[in-house]
C-alpha cells in the first residue's frame, strides 16, 4: 500500500486533487510559508489576514487550509457552516502554544482596565478571552484604535508587540512568547548576509527580535514584503528575514529581481509538513475536520470580527501618527471585509 502511494506522480496527485476539489465544492488556501508545490496548487495563497478574509467570504462548502492549526481554527470560527479541513493533524504553531486561556484570564485580573489585543497565532480559547485580534499586517493599526486611557495587553508574540509599541509609541504589556523560527535570526546572520550581498535591501517579518529588526530596510507581514518587493526596480536584490517559504512567491512574482534568505535556518517545520498526498487524502477522506465548540467560537468570533470590521479610522482620542512613524517599515494596507 505504502509503495503504491509512493508511485503516484505529483502530476497524478494534482489531477486527483482537482477532481476531488470539484466534487467536494472545495477551495484550497495556502499560507505563504507552505512548500512551493502546495502554494502552486492552491486557489489562494496569502498571509494570515488575507486568508482569514477569504475564509470569511468564500462560497465554497469545504475549505482545505494548507497552513497550521490556528489558521484552520480561524476559518472555522468565521465560517461555522463550512467544513474546514487541515491536511496535517499535527501542524501546530509553537508561538500559539505560548498562551493559554487560563494565563490570559490571570493577566486580565492583574490589569482589569486593559484591552487584550491577541495575535491570530493563538488558540480559539485564547481568542475567546480577547477584545480584538490582529495579524502582523495590521497590529500597528489595531493598537492605534485602542483608547489612550486603556492599557494594552499584547498576546502572545513579544517581538511583534514590542515592534507595535515602538512604532505607535504606546506602552504595551508584552507576553513572554515568540516564534522559534523568527527568533533564530541573529544580528550576526543579517550582517553576514549584507556583506555577502552588498547593495541588497533587507526585508523582515516583525516576529524577528527587536535588535535584528533594527537592521531592516523594511518590516512587514509576508504580504507586506511581497508588495514592497514588487515596488522595487528591476534588477534589485533583497535579503529576506522570514520563513524561507516566502522566497518561492517572491521569486515567482518578481523574476527580474533576486532574493536571498537572511539565514538558511529560517524553516518552520510545521508549515513544511503539508504534502500533495496529504491534500489529496484530506479531500478524499474529509480529514482532519477543524471544529471549535460554539461557546468558544462565539467569543473568539467577536475578537476576530472586531479586527476585520476595523476600517482604518483611529478613535478620536488617539492622536494621528506623525508622518515620520510611517517611514520605516510599516505595512500600508487597507483591511476589512467589504
Ligand atoms: P503573516 O501574517 O505575515 O503571514 O505571518 C504569519 C505567521 O505565522 C508568521 O510566523
Short mmCIF file of C-alpha atoms and ligand atoms in Angstrom, two decimals:
data_model
loop_
_atom_site.label_atom_id
_atom_site.label_comp_id
_atom_site.label_asym_id
_atom_site.label_seq_id
_atom_site.Cartn_x
_atom_site.Cartn_y
_atom_site.Cartn_z
CA UNK A 1 0.00 0.00 0.00
CA UNK A 2 2.81 2.41 1.06
CA UNK A 3 4.85 1.53 -2.02
CA UNK A 4 1.84 2.05 -4.27
CA UNK A 5 1.26 5.54 -2.83
CA UNK A 6 4.88 6.49 -3.34
CA UNK A 7 4.46 5.59 -7.01
CA UNK A 8 1.84 8.25 -7.64
CA UNK A 9 3.46 11.12 -9.51
CA UNK A 10 2.97 14.73 -8.47
CA UNK A 11 1.10 15.28 -11.73
CA UNK A 12 -1.37 12.49 -10.96
CA UNK A 13 -1.86 13.71 -7.40
CA UNK A 14 -2.66 17.19 -8.67
CA UNK A 15 -5.21 15.74 -11.12
CA UNK A 16 -6.86 13.76 -8.33
CA UNK A 17 -6.87 16.80 -6.04
CA UNK A 18 -8.52 18.95 -8.70
CA UNK A 19 -11.24 16.42 -9.39
CA UNK A 20 -11.87 15.87 -5.64
CA UNK A 21 -11.94 19.62 -5.17
CA UNK A 22 -14.79 19.91 -7.70
CA UNK A 23 -16.67 17.00 -6.20
CA UNK A 24 -16.44 18.46 -2.67
CA UNK A 25 -17.05 22.07 -3.82
CA UNK A 26 -13.87 22.97 -2.01
CA UNK A 27 -11.41 25.83 -2.05
CA UNK A 28 -7.72 25.34 -1.23
CA UNK A 29 -5.99 28.07 0.78
CA UNK A 30 -2.23 28.06 1.36
CA UNK A 31 -0.14 30.27 3.61
CA UNK A 32 2.89 32.00 2.09
CA UNK A 33 5.18 29.64 4.06
CA UNK A 34 3.81 26.42 2.57
CA UNK A 35 6.04 24.26 0.33
CA UNK A 36 6.22 25.55 -3.29
CA UNK A 37 4.10 22.75 -4.79
CA UNK A 38 1.30 23.45 -2.29
CA UNK A 39 1.40 27.20 -3.00
CA UNK A 40 1.22 26.46 -6.74
CA UNK A 41 -1.73 24.13 -6.25
CA UNK A 42 -3.79 26.46 -4.04
CA UNK A 43 -6.66 28.64 -5.21
CA UNK A 44 -5.40 31.40 -2.95
CA UNK A 45 -2.03 31.98 -1.33
CA UNK A 46 -1.65 34.75 1.21
CA UNK A 47 -0.78 35.98 4.67
CA UNK A 48 -2.86 35.26 7.77
CA UNK A 49 -5.07 38.31 7.32
CA UNK A 50 -5.77 37.75 3.62
CA UNK A 51 -6.58 34.09 4.17
CA UNK A 52 -8.94 34.91 7.09
CA UNK A 53 -10.80 37.34 4.86
CA UNK A 54 -11.07 34.78 2.05
CA UNK A 55 -12.24 32.13 4.53
CA UNK A 56 -14.94 34.50 5.76
CA UNK A 57 -16.14 35.34 2.25
CA UNK A 58 -15.84 32.11 0.27
CA UNK A 59 -18.91 30.37 -1.08
CA UNK A 60 -17.15 27.01 -1.20
CA UNK A 61 -18.63 24.32 1.06
CA UNK A 62 -15.24 22.99 2.13
CA UNK A 63 -12.09 24.95 2.98
CA UNK A 64 -8.84 22.98 2.80
CA UNK A 65 -6.44 25.06 4.87
CA UNK A 66 -2.82 24.33 3.99
CA UNK A 67 -1.21 26.01 6.96
CA UNK A 68 -1.20 25.41 10.69
CA UNK A 69 -3.98 24.70 13.18
CA UNK A 70 -4.71 28.26 14.37
CA UNK A 71 -5.32 29.26 10.75
CA UNK A 72 -7.82 26.42 10.28
CA UNK A 73 -9.46 27.36 13.57
CA UNK A 74 -9.82 30.99 12.49
CA UNK A 75 -11.52 29.81 9.29
CA UNK A 76 -13.84 27.54 11.31
CA UNK A 77 -14.66 30.41 13.69
CA UNK A 78 -15.54 32.71 10.79
CA UNK A 79 -17.40 30.13 8.71
CA UNK A 80 -19.09 27.71 11.13
CA UNK A 81 -21.43 26.48 8.39
CA UNK A 82 -18.50 25.25 6.28
CA UNK A 83 -16.26 22.24 6.70
CA UNK A 84 -12.68 23.29 7.37
CA UNK A 85 -10.00 20.67 6.74
CA UNK A 86 -6.42 20.74 7.97
CA UNK A 87 -4.47 18.23 5.82
CA UNK A 88 -1.93 17.51 8.59
CA UNK A 89 -3.34 16.86 12.05
CA UNK A 90 -0.05 17.65 13.82
CA UNK A 91 0.59 21.00 12.10
CA UNK A 92 0.52 23.33 15.09
CA UNK A 93 2.22 26.61 15.97
CA UNK A 94 4.74 26.87 18.80
CA UNK A 95 4.02 30.58 19.16
CA UNK A 96 0.30 29.86 19.65
CA UNK A 97 1.22 27.37 22.39
CA UNK A 98 2.86 30.13 24.45
CA UNK A 99 -0.51 31.36 25.74
CA UNK A 100 -3.38 29.52 27.39
CA UNK A 101 -6.83 30.90 28.14
CA UNK A 102 -6.13 30.48 31.85
CA UNK A 103 -2.96 32.60 31.63
CA UNK A 104 -4.85 35.32 29.75
CA UNK A 105 -7.59 35.35 32.41
CA UNK A 106 -4.89 35.70 35.10
CA UNK A 107 -3.31 38.60 33.21
CA UNK A 108 -6.71 40.32 32.86
CA UNK A 109 -7.21 40.02 36.63
CA UNK A 110 -3.88 41.81 37.15
CA UNK A 111 -4.83 44.58 34.68
CA UNK A 112 -8.62 44.87 34.93
CA UNK A 113 -8.83 48.01 32.77
CA UNK A 114 -6.70 46.61 29.96
CA UNK A 115 -7.70 45.81 26.39
CA UNK A 116 -6.43 42.43 25.25
CA UNK A 117 -5.03 42.54 21.71
CA UNK A 118 -4.28 39.00 20.58
CA UNK A 119 -2.17 37.93 17.65
CA UNK A 120 -4.11 35.49 15.43
CA UNK A 121 -1.30 33.00 16.04
CA UNK A 122 -3.24 31.80 19.08
CA UNK A 123 -5.76 29.13 20.01
CA UNK A 124 -9.52 29.69 19.73
CA UNK A 125 -9.73 29.58 23.55
CA UNK A 126 -7.21 32.43 23.85
CA UNK A 127 -9.00 34.45 21.16
CA UNK A 128 -12.22 33.95 23.16
CA UNK A 129 -10.59 35.76 26.12
CA UNK A 130 -9.53 38.69 23.92
CA UNK A 131 -11.07 42.01 22.94
CA UNK A 132 -9.61 42.21 19.47
CA UNK A 133 -7.28 40.16 17.29
CA UNK A 134 -4.55 41.35 14.98
CA UNK A 135 -2.17 39.92 12.45
CA UNK A 136 1.32 41.08 11.60
CA UNK A 137 -0.24 43.07 8.73
CA UNK A 138 -2.44 45.22 10.96
CA UNK A 139 -1.01 45.06 14.51
CA UNK A 140 0.05 48.71 14.39
CA UNK A 141 -3.30 49.90 13.04
CA UNK A 142 -5.18 47.86 15.62
CA UNK A 143 -3.06 49.17 18.52
CA UNK A 144 -3.76 52.71 17.28
CA UNK A 145 -7.52 52.11 17.60
CA UNK A 146 -7.23 51.48 21.34
CA UNK A 147 -8.23 54.37 23.53
CA UNK A 148 -5.17 56.02 25.05
CA UNK A 149 -6.62 55.70 28.55
CA UNK A 150 -6.65 51.90 28.37
CA UNK A 151 -3.57 49.74 28.98
CA UNK A 152 -2.90 47.13 26.28
CA UNK A 153 -2.02 43.50 26.92
CA UNK A 154 -0.48 42.07 23.75
CA UNK A 155 -0.75 38.27 23.45
CA UNK A 156 1.40 36.29 22.57
CA UNK A 157 4.33 37.39 20.43
CA UNK A 158 6.76 39.53 22.42
CA UNK A 159 8.61 40.72 19.31
CA UNK A 160 5.54 41.83 17.35
CA UNK A 161 4.15 43.53 20.48
CA UNK A 162 7.46 45.27 21.06
CA UNK A 163 7.55 46.46 17.45
CA UNK A 164 3.95 47.74 17.64
CA UNK A 165 4.79 49.58 20.90
CA UNK A 166 7.83 51.19 19.29
CA UNK A 167 6.04 52.37 16.17
CA UNK A 168 2.88 53.58 17.93
CA UNK A 169 4.80 54.93 20.94
CA UNK A 170 2.31 53.15 23.21
CA UNK A 171 3.18 51.37 26.39
CA UNK A 172 2.21 47.75 25.91
CA UNK A 173 2.20 44.88 28.40
CA UNK A 174 4.12 42.25 26.47
CA UNK A 175 3.75 38.48 26.58
CA UNK A 176 6.65 36.10 27.01
CA UNK A 177 6.27 34.21 23.73
CA UNK A 178 7.93 34.06 20.34
CA UNK A 179 8.10 32.24 17.03
CA UNK A 180 11.13 29.94 17.37
CA UNK A 181 11.82 30.19 13.64
CA UNK A 182 11.98 34.01 13.52
CA UNK A 183 13.80 34.10 16.86
CA UNK A 184 16.64 32.17 15.20
CA UNK A 185 17.58 35.15 13.06
CA UNK A 186 20.53 36.94 14.66
CA UNK A 187 22.13 40.32 14.02
CA UNK A 188 25.26 38.37 13.10
CA UNK A 189 23.42 36.46 10.34
CA UNK A 190 21.95 39.68 8.91
CA UNK A 191 25.31 41.46 8.95
CA UNK A 192 26.92 38.46 7.29
CA UNK A 193 24.21 38.42 4.60
CA UNK A 194 24.69 42.14 3.96
CA UNK A 195 28.43 41.56 3.48
CA UNK A 196 27.80 38.64 1.17
CA UNK A 197 25.27 40.52 -0.99
CA UNK A 198 26.26 44.19 -0.82
CA UNK A 199 23.62 46.51 -2.21
CA UNK A 200 20.76 44.16 -1.33
CA UNK A 201 17.97 45.55 0.85
CA UNK A 202 16.94 43.66 3.97
CA UNK A 203 13.24 42.95 4.49
CA UNK A 204 11.95 41.31 7.66
CA UNK A 205 8.91 39.98 9.45
CA UNK A 206 8.04 41.76 12.74
CA UNK A 207 8.29 38.43 14.59
CA UNK A 208 12.08 38.88 14.41
CA UNK A 209 13.82 40.09 17.58
CA UNK A 210 13.97 43.87 18.26
CA UNK A 211 17.77 44.18 17.79
CA UNK A 212 17.52 42.28 14.50
CA UNK A 213 14.61 44.44 13.26
CA UNK A 214 16.82 47.49 13.78
CA UNK A 215 18.87 46.27 10.80
CA UNK A 216 15.93 46.07 8.39
CA UNK A 217 15.18 48.41 5.50
CA UNK A 218 11.56 47.28 5.59
CA UNK A 219 9.46 45.43 8.16
CA UNK A 220 6.15 43.87 7.21
CA UNK A 221 3.88 40.85 7.09
CA UNK A 222 4.55 38.24 4.43
CA UNK A 223 2.19 40.04 2.04
CA UNK A 224 3.65 43.39 3.06
CA UNK A 225 7.05 42.08 1.98
CA UNK A 226 5.57 40.85 -1.32
CA UNK A 227 4.14 44.30 -2.01
CA UNK A 228 7.40 46.01 -1.06
CA UNK A 229 9.41 43.71 -3.36
CA UNK A 230 7.05 44.47 -6.26
CA UNK A 231 7.69 48.19 -5.82
CA UNK A 232 11.47 47.80 -6.21
CA UNK A 233 13.08 48.45 -9.59
CA UNK A 234 14.07 45.61 -11.94
CA UNK A 235 17.46 44.19 -11.02
CA UNK A 236 17.01 44.87 -7.30
CA UNK A 237 18.14 42.25 -4.81
CA UNK A 238 16.61 41.62 -1.40
CA UNK A 239 17.65 39.65 1.67
CA UNK A 240 14.58 38.07 3.23
CA UNK A 241 14.24 37.75 7.00
CA UNK A 242 11.34 35.38 7.37
CA UNK A 243 10.43 31.72 6.83
CA UNK A 244 12.02 30.62 3.55
CA UNK A 245 8.66 29.56 2.04
CA UNK A 246 8.07 33.19 1.11
CA UNK A 247 11.02 33.15 -1.29
CA UNK A 248 9.04 30.97 -3.71
CA UNK A 249 6.34 33.60 -4.27
CA UNK A 250 8.81 36.47 -4.14
CA UNK A 251 10.90 34.93 -6.91
CA UNK A 252 7.91 33.73 -8.95
CA UNK A 253 6.22 37.13 -8.92
CA UNK A 254 9.44 39.09 -9.42
CA UNK A 255 11.53 37.18 -11.99
CA UNK A 256 13.58 40.33 -12.67
CA UNK A 257 14.79 40.55 -9.03
CA UNK A 258 16.96 38.36 -6.81
CA UNK A 259 16.06 37.13 -3.34
CA UNK A 260 18.36 35.63 -0.72
CA UNK A 261 17.41 34.06 2.64
CA UNK A 262 18.81 36.04 5.57
CA UNK A 263 19.67 32.67 7.09
CA UNK A 264 19.31 29.08 5.88
CA UNK A 265 17.79 28.13 9.22
CA UNK A 266 14.52 30.02 8.84
CA UNK A 267 12.38 26.94 8.29
CA UNK A 268 9.11 26.33 10.14
CA UNK A 269 8.84 22.53 10.45
CA UNK A 270 5.07 22.74 10.97
CA UNK A 271 4.49 24.70 7.77
CA UNK A 272 6.62 22.24 5.83
CA UNK A 273 4.56 19.19 6.85
CA UNK A 274 1.94 19.52 4.11
CA UNK A 275 2.44 17.30 1.06
CA UNK A 276 0.36 16.83 -2.10
CA UNK A 277 -0.60 13.40 -0.80
CA UNK A 278 -1.90 14.94 2.47
CA UNK A 279 -4.07 17.32 0.47
CA UNK A 280 -5.41 14.51 -1.72
CA UNK A 281 -6.16 12.36 1.37
CA UNK A 282 -7.72 15.33 3.09
CA UNK A 283 -10.25 15.82 0.28
CA UNK A 284 -10.81 12.10 -0.24
CA UNK A 285 -11.36 11.19 3.42
CA UNK A 286 -12.61 14.62 4.56
CA UNK A 287 -9.86 14.85 7.18
CA UNK A 288 -8.96 16.46 9.52
CA UNK A 289 -12.06 18.46 10.29
CA UNK A 290 -11.31 21.53 12.42
CA UNK A 291 -14.08 22.24 14.90
CA UNK A 292 -14.37 24.89 17.57
CA UNK A 293 -17.14 24.48 20.20
CA UNK A 294 -19.74 27.21 19.60
CA UNK A 295 -19.49 28.66 23.14
CA UNK A 296 -15.80 29.38 22.45
CA UNK A 297 -16.23 30.18 18.74
CA UNK A 298 -18.86 32.81 19.53
CA UNK A 299 -16.49 34.80 21.76
CA UNK A 300 -13.47 34.22 19.55
CA UNK A 301 -15.51 35.39 16.51
CA UNK A 302 -16.25 38.69 18.25
CA UNK A 303 -12.49 39.31 18.64
CA UNK A 304 -11.66 38.29 15.06
CA UNK A 305 -14.57 40.31 13.65
CA UNK A 306 -13.53 43.34 15.71
CA UNK A 307 -10.28 43.17 13.72
CA UNK A 308 -11.93 42.50 10.35
CA UNK A 309 -14.50 45.27 10.83
CA UNK A 310 -11.84 47.86 11.54
CA UNK A 311 -11.82 50.17 8.54
CA UNK A 312 -8.78 52.26 9.34
CA UNK A 313 -10.22 55.17 11.30
CA UNK A 314 -8.37 55.67 14.57
CA UNK A 315 -10.52 56.61 17.59
CA UNK A 316 -10.85 60.33 18.31
CA UNK A 317 -8.79 60.10 21.49
CA UNK A 318 -5.89 58.56 19.57
CA UNK A 319 -3.74 61.30 18.04
CA UNK A 320 -2.89 60.90 14.34
CA UNK A 321 0.52 59.37 13.84
CA UNK A 322 3.30 61.72 12.79
CA UNK A 323 4.49 61.10 9.20
CA UNK A 324 7.96 60.11 10.47
CA UNK A 325 6.49 56.97 12.05
CA UNK A 326 5.34 55.77 8.66
CA UNK A 327 8.76 55.95 7.15
CA UNK A 328 10.38 52.80 8.44
CA UNK A 329 8.89 49.51 7.61
CA UNK A 330 5.23 50.00 8.27
CA UNK A 331 2.90 47.99 6.13
CA UNK A 332 0.29 50.14 4.48
CA UNK A 333 -2.72 48.04 3.86
CA UNK A 334 -6.42 48.60 3.99
CA UNK A 335 -8.23 45.95 5.93
CA UNK A 336 -11.76 44.84 6.49
CA UNK A 337 -14.39 42.74 4.80
CA UNK A 338 -16.31 44.91 2.38
P1 LIG B 1 1.81 36.59 8.22
O1 LIG B 1 0.55 37.05 8.84
O2 LIG B 1 2.75 37.68 7.90
O3 LIG B 1 1.53 35.73 7.04
O4 LIG B 1 2.60 35.70 9.27
C1 LIG B 1 2.04 34.57 9.82
C2 LIG B 1 2.98 33.83 10.65
O5 LIG B 1 2.61 32.82 11.19
C3 LIG B 1 4.33 34.33 10.84
O6 LIG B 1 5.12 33.42 11.52
#
